[in-house]
PDB file of C-alpha atoms and ligand atoms in Angstrom:
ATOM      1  CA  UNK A   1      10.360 -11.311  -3.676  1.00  0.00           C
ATOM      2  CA  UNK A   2      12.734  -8.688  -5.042  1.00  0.00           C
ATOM      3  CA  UNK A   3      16.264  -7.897  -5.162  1.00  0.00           C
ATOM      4  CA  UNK A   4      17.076  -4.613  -3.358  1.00  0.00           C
ATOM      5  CA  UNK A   5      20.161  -2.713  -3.095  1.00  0.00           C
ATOM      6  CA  UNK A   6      20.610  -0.276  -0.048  1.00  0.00           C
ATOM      7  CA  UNK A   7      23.306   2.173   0.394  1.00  0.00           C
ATOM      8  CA  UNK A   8      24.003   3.153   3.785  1.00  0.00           C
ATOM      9  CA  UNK A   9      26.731   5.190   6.522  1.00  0.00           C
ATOM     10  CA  UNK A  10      28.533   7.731   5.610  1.00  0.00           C
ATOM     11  CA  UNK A  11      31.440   7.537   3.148  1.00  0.00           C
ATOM     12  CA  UNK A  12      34.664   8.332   4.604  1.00  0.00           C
ATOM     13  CA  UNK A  13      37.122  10.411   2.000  1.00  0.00           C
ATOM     14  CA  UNK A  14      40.643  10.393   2.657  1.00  0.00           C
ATOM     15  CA  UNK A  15      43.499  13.285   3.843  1.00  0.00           C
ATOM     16  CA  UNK A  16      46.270  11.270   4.460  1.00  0.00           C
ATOM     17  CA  UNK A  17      46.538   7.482   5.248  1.00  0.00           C
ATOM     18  CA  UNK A  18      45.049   8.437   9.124  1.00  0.00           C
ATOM     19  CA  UNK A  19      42.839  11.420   8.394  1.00  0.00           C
ATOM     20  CA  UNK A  20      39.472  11.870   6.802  1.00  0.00           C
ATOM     21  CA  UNK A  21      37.013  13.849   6.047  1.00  0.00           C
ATOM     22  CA  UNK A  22      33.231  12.405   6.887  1.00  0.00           C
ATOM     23  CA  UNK A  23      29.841  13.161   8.103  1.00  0.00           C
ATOM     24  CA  UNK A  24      27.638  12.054  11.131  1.00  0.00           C
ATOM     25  CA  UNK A  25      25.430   9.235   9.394  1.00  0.00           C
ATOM     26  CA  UNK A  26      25.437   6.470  12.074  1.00  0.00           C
ATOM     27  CA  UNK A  27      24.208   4.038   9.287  1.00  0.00           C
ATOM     28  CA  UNK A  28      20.802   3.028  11.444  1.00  0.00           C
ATOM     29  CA  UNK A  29      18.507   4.134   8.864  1.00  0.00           C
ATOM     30  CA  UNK A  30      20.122   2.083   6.660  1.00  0.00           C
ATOM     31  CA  UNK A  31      20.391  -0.979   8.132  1.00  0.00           C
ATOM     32  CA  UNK A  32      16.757  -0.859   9.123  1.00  0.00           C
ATOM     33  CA  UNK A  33      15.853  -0.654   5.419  1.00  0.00           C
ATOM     34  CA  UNK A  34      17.837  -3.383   4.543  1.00  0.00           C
ATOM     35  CA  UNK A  35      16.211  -5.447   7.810  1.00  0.00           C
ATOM     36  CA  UNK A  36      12.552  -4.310   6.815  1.00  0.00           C
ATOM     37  CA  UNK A  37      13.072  -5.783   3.461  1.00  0.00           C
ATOM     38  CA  UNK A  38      14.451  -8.754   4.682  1.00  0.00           C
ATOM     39  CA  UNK A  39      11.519  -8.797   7.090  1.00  0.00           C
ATOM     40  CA  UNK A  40       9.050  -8.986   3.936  1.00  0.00           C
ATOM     41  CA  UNK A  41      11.258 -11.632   2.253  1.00  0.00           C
ATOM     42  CA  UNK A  42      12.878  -9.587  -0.470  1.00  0.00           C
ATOM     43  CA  UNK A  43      16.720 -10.304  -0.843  1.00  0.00           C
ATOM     44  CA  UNK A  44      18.775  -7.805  -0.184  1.00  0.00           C
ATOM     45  CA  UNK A  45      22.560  -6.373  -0.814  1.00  0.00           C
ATOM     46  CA  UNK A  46      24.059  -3.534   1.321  1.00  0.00           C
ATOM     47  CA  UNK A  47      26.748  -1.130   0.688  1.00  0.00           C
ATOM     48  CA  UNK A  48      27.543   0.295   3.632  1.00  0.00           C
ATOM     49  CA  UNK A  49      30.345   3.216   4.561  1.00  0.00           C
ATOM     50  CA  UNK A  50      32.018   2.598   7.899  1.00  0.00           C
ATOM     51  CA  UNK A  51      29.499   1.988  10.775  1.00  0.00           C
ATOM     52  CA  UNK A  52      29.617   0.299  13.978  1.00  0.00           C
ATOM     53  CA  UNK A  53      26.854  -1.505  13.307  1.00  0.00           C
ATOM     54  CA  UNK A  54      26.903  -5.435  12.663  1.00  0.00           C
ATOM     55  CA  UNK A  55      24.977  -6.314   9.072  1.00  0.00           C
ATOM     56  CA  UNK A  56      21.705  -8.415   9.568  1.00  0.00           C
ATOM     57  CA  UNK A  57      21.920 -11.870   8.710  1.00  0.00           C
ATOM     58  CA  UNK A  58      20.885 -12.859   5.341  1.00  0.00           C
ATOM     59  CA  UNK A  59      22.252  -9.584   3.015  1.00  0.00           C
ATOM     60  CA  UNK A  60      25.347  -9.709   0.730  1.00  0.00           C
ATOM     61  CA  UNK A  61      27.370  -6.872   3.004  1.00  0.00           C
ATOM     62  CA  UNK A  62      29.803  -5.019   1.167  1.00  0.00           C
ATOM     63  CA  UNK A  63      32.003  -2.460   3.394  1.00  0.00           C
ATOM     64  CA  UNK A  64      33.348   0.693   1.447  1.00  0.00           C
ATOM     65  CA  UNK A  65      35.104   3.850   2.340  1.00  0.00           C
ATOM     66  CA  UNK A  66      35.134   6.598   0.000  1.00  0.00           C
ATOM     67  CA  UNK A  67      32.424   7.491  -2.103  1.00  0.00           C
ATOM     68  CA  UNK A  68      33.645   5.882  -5.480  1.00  0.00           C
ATOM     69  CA  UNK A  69      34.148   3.157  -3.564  1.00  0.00           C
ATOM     70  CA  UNK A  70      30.392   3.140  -2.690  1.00  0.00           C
ATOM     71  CA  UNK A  71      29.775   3.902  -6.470  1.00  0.00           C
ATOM     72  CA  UNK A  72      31.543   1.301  -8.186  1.00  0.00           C
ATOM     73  CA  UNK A  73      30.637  -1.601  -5.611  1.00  0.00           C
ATOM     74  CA  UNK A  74      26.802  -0.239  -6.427  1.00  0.00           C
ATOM     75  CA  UNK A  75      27.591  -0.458 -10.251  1.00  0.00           C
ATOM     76  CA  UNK A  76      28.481  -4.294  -9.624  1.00  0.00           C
ATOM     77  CA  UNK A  77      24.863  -5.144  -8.228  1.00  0.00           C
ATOM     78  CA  UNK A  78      22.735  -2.308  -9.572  1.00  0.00           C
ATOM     79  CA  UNK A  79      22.387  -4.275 -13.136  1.00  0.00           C
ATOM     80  CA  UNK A  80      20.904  -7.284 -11.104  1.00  0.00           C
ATOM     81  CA  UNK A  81      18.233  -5.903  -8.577  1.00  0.00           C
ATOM     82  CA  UNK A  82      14.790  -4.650  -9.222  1.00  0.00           C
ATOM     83  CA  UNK A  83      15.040  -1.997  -6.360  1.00  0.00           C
ATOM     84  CA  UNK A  84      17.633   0.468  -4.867  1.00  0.00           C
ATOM     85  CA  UNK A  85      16.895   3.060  -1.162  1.00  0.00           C
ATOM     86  CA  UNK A  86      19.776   5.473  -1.335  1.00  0.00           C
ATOM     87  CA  UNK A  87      20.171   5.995   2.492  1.00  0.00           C
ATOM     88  CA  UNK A  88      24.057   6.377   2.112  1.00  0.00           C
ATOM     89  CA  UNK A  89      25.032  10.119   3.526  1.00  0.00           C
ATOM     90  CA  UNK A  90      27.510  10.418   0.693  1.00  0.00           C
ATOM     91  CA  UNK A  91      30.287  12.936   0.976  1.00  0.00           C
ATOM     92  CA  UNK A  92      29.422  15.866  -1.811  1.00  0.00           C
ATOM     93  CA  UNK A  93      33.333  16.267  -1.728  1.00  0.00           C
ATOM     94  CA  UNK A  94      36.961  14.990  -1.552  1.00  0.00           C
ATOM     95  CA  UNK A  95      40.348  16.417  -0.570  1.00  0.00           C
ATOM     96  CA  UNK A  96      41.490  16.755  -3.935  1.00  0.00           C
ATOM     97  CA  UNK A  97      44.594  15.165  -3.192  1.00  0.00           C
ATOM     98  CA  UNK A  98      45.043  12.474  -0.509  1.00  0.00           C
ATOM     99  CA  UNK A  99      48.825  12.729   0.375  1.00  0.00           C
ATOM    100  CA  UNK A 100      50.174   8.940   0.903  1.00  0.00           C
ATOM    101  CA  UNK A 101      52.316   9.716   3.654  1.00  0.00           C
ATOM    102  CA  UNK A 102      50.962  11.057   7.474  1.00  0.00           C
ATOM    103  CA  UNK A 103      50.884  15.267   7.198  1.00  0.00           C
ATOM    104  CA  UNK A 104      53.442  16.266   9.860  1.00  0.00           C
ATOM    105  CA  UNK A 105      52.480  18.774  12.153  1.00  0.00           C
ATOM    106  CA  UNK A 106      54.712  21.423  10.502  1.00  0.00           C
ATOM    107  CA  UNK A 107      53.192  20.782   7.403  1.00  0.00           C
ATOM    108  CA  UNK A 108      49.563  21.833   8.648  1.00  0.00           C
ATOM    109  CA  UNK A 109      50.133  25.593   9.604  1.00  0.00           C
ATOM    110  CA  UNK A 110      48.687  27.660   6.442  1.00  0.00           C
ATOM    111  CA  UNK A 111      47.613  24.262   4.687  1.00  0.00           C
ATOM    112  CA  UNK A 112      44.546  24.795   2.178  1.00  0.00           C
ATOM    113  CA  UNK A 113      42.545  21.280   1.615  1.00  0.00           C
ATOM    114  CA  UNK A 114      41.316  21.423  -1.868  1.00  0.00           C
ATOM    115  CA  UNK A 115      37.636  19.417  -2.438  1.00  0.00           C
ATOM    116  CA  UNK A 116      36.659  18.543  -5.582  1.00  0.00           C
ATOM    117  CA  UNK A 117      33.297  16.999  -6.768  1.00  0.00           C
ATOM    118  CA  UNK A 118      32.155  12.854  -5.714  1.00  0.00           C
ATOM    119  CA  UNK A 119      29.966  11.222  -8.008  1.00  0.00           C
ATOM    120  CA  UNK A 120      26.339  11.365  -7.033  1.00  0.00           C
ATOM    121  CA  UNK A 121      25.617   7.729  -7.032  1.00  0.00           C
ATOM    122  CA  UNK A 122      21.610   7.685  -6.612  1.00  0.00           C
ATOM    123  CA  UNK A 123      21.570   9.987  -9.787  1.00  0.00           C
ATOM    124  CA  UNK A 124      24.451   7.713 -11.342  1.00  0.00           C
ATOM    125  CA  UNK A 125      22.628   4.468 -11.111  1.00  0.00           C
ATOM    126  CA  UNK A 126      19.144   5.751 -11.755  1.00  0.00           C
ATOM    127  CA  UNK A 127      19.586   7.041 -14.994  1.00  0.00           C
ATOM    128  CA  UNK A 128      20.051   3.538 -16.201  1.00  0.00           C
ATOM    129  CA  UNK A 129      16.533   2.618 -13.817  1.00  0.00           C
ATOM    130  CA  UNK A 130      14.333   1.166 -16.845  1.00  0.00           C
ATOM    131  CA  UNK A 131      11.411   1.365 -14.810  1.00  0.00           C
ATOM    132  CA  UNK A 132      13.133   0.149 -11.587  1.00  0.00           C
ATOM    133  CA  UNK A 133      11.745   1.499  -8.195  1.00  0.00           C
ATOM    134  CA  UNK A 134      14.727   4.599  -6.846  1.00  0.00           C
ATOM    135  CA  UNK A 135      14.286   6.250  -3.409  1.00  0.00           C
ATOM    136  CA  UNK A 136      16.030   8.769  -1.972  1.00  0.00           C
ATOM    137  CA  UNK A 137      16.271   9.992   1.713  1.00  0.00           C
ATOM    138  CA  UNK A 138      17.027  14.047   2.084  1.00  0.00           C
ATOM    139  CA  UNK A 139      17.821  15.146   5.095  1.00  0.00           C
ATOM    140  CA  UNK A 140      17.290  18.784   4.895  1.00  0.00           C
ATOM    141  CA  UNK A 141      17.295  21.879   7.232  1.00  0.00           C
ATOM    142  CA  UNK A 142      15.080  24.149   5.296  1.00  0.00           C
ATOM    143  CA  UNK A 143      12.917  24.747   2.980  1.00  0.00           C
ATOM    144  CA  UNK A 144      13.031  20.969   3.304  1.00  0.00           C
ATOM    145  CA  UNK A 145       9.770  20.087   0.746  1.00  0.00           C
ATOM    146  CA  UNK A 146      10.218  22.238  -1.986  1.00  0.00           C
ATOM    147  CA  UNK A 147      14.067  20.912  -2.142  1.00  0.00           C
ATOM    148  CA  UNK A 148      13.284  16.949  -1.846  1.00  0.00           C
ATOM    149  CA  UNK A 149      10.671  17.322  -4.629  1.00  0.00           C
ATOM    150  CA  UNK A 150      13.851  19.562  -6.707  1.00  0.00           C
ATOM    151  CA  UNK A 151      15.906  16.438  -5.828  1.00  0.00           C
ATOM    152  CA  UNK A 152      13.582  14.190  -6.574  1.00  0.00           C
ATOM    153  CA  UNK A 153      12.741  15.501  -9.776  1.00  0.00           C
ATOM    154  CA  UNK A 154      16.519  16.040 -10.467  1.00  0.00           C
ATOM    155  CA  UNK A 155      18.036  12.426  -9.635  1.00  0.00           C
ATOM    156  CA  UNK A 156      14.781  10.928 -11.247  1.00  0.00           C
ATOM    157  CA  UNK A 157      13.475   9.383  -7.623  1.00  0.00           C
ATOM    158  CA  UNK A 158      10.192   7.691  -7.621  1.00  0.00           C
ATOM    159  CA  UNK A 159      10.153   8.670  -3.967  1.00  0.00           C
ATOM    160  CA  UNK A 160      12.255  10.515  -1.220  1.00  0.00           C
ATOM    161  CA  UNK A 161      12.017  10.271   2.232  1.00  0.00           C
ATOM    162  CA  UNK A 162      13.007  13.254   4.263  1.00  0.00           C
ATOM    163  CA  UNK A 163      14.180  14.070   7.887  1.00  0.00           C
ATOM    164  CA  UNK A 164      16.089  16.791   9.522  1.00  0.00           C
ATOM    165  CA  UNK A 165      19.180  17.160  10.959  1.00  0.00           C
ATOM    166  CA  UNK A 166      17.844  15.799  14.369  1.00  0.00           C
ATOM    167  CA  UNK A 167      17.646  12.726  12.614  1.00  0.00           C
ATOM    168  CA  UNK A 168      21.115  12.248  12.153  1.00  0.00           C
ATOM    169  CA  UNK A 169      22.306   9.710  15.198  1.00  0.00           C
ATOM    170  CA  UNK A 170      19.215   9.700  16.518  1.00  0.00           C
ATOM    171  CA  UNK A 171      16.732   6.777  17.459  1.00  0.00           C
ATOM    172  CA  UNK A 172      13.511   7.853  16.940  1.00  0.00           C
ATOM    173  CA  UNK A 173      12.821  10.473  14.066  1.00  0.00           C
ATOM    174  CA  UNK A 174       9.886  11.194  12.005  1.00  0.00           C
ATOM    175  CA  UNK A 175       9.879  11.071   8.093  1.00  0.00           C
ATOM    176  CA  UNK A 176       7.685  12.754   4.971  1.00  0.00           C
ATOM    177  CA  UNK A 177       7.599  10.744   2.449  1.00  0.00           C
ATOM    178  CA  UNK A 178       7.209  12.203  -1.070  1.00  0.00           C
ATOM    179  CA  UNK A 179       6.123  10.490  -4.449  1.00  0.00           C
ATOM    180  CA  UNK A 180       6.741  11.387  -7.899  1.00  0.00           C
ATOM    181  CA  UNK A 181       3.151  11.270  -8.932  1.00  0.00           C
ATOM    182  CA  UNK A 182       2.727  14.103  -6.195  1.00  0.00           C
ATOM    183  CA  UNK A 183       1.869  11.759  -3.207  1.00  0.00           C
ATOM    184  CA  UNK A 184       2.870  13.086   0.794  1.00  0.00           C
ATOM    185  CA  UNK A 185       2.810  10.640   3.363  1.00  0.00           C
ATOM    186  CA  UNK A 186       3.563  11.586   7.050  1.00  0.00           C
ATOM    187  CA  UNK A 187       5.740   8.657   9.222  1.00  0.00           C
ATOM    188  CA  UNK A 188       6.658   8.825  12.782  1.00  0.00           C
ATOM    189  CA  UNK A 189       7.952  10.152  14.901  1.00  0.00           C
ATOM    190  CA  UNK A 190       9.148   6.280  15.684  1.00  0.00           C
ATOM    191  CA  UNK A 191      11.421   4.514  16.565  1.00  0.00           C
ATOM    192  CA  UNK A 192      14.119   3.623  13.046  1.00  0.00           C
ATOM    193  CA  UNK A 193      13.009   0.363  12.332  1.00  0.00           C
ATOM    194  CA  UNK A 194       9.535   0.714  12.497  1.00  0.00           C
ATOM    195  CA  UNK A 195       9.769   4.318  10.632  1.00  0.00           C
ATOM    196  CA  UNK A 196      11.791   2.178   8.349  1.00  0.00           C
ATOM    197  CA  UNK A 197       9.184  -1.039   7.780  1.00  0.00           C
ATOM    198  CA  UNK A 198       6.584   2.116   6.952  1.00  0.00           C
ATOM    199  CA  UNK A 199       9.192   3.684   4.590  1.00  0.00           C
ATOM    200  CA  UNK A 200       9.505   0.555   2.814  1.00  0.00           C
ATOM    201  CA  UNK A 201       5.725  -0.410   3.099  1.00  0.00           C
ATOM    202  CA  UNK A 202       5.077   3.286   1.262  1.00  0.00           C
ATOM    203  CA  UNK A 203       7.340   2.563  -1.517  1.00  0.00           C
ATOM    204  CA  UNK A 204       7.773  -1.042  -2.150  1.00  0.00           C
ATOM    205  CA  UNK A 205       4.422  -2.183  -1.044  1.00  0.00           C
TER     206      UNK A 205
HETATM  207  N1  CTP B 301      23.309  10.838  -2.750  1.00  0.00           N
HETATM  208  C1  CTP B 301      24.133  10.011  -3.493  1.00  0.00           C
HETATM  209  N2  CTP B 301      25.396  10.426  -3.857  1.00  0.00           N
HETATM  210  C2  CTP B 301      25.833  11.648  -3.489  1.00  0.00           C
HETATM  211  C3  CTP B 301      25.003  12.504  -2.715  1.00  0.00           C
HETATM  212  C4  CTP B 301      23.751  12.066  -2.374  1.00  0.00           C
HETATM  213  O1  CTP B 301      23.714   8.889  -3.823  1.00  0.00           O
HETATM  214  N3  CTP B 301      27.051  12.035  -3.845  1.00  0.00           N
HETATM  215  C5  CTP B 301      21.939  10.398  -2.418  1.00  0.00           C
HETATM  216  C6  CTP B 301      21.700  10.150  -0.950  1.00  0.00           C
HETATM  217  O2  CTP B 301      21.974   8.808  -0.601  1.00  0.00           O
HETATM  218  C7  CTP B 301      20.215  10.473  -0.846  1.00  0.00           C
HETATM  219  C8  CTP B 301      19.983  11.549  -1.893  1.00  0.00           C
HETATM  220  O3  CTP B 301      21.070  11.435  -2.807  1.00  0.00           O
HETATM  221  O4  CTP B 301      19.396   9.398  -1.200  1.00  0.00           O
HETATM  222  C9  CTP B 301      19.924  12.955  -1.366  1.00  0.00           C
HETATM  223  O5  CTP B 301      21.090  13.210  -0.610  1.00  0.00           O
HETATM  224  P1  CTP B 301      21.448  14.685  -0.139  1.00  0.00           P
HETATM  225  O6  CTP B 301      22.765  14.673   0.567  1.00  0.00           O
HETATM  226  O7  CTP B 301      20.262  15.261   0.573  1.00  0.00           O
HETATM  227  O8  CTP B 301      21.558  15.386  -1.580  1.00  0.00           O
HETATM  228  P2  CTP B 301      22.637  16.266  -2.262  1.00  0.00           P
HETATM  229  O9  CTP B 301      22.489  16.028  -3.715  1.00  0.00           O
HETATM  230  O10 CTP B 301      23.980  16.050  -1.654  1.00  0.00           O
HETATM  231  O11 CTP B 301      22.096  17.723  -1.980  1.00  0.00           O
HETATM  232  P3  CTP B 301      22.586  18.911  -1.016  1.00  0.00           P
HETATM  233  O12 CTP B 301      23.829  18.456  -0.314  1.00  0.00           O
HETATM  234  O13 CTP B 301      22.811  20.028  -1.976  1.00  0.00           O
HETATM  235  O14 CTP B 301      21.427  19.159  -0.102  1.00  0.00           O
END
């Protein structure tokens, strides 16, 4: 039995105290991860962005919104688990500023939303990894292999899973996974939790 941390959702990055800027990660790919490990009696602790999904019974939920929320909850556990699946679809970019008050109408016409940089947190936490197993999901729309094995190579992932944009929402997908020591596995197309028990059978054992 190990202790696994699993990122999950999207992260949700803040205009104003109604409006956001997000992706469309349902979070299902996630939470399968984090019930396939459960399912093979490792203990398990998910970070999850805003879903509509209810956590499995048994993990240490933590709900976040933005991505240094997701970040510095991560940072809390990371030190005490032997594993971590970065499923989270982290936003690449916030509004640079995130007015307090709701933008009024007349305050939108000509507007220009500044983004600046979030903290890549698979890349983060893996570079403190001491031999601890990282994977990565990419979700890609082309070129997809030659950029997961860049990414891989780049956030120091023993192994990243990837899918397509058809994935995103979807029930059943199909995933390749990759390994660092050059291995290529094919999964699916399945249903999410069973592509996920494979994912974790492929990496974990
Ligand atoms: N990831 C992360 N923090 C980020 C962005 C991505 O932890 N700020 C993780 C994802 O959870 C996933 C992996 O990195 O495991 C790859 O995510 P992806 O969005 O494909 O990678 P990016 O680095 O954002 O690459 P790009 O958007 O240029 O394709």
């Amino acid at each position: 039995m190990v202790r696994v941390l699993v990122t999950a959702g999207p992260t949700v990055e803040a205009l104003d105290p109604v409006r956001f800027l997000s992706n469309r990660s349902s979070g299902r790919m996630g939470y399968a991860v984090a019930r396939a490990l459960l399912a093979r009696g490792h203990e398990v602790v998910l970070v999850s962005g805003p879903v509509s999904l209810r956590a499995p019974a048994g993990v240490t939920h933590l709900g976040v919104e933005s991505a240094r929320e997701m970040l510095r909850a991560c940072r809390d556990y990371w030190q005490d688990c032997d594993a971590l699946y970065a499923v989270a679809a982290v936003a690449d970019y916030r509004p640079k500023r995130a007015v307090l008050h709701k933008l009024k109408r007349h305050e939108g016409e000509g507007q220009v939303i500044e983004l600046t940089p979030n903290p890549d947190i698979v890349r983060t936490l893996a570079r403190s990894k001491q031999g601890r197993l990282v994977v990565g999901f990419a979700l890609e729309s082309r070129c997809g292999e030659v950029e997961a094995r860049r990414k891989m190579e780049v956030k120091k992932l023993d192994f990243v899973a990837l899918n397509g944009p058809e994935a995103q929402g979807a029930e059943r997908s199909s995933l390749l996974v990759l390994g660092a020591d050059g291995s290529r596995v094919e999964l699916g197309p399945t249903a999410k939790p069973g592509l996920a028990r494979r994912v974790v059978r492929a990496t974990l054992g």
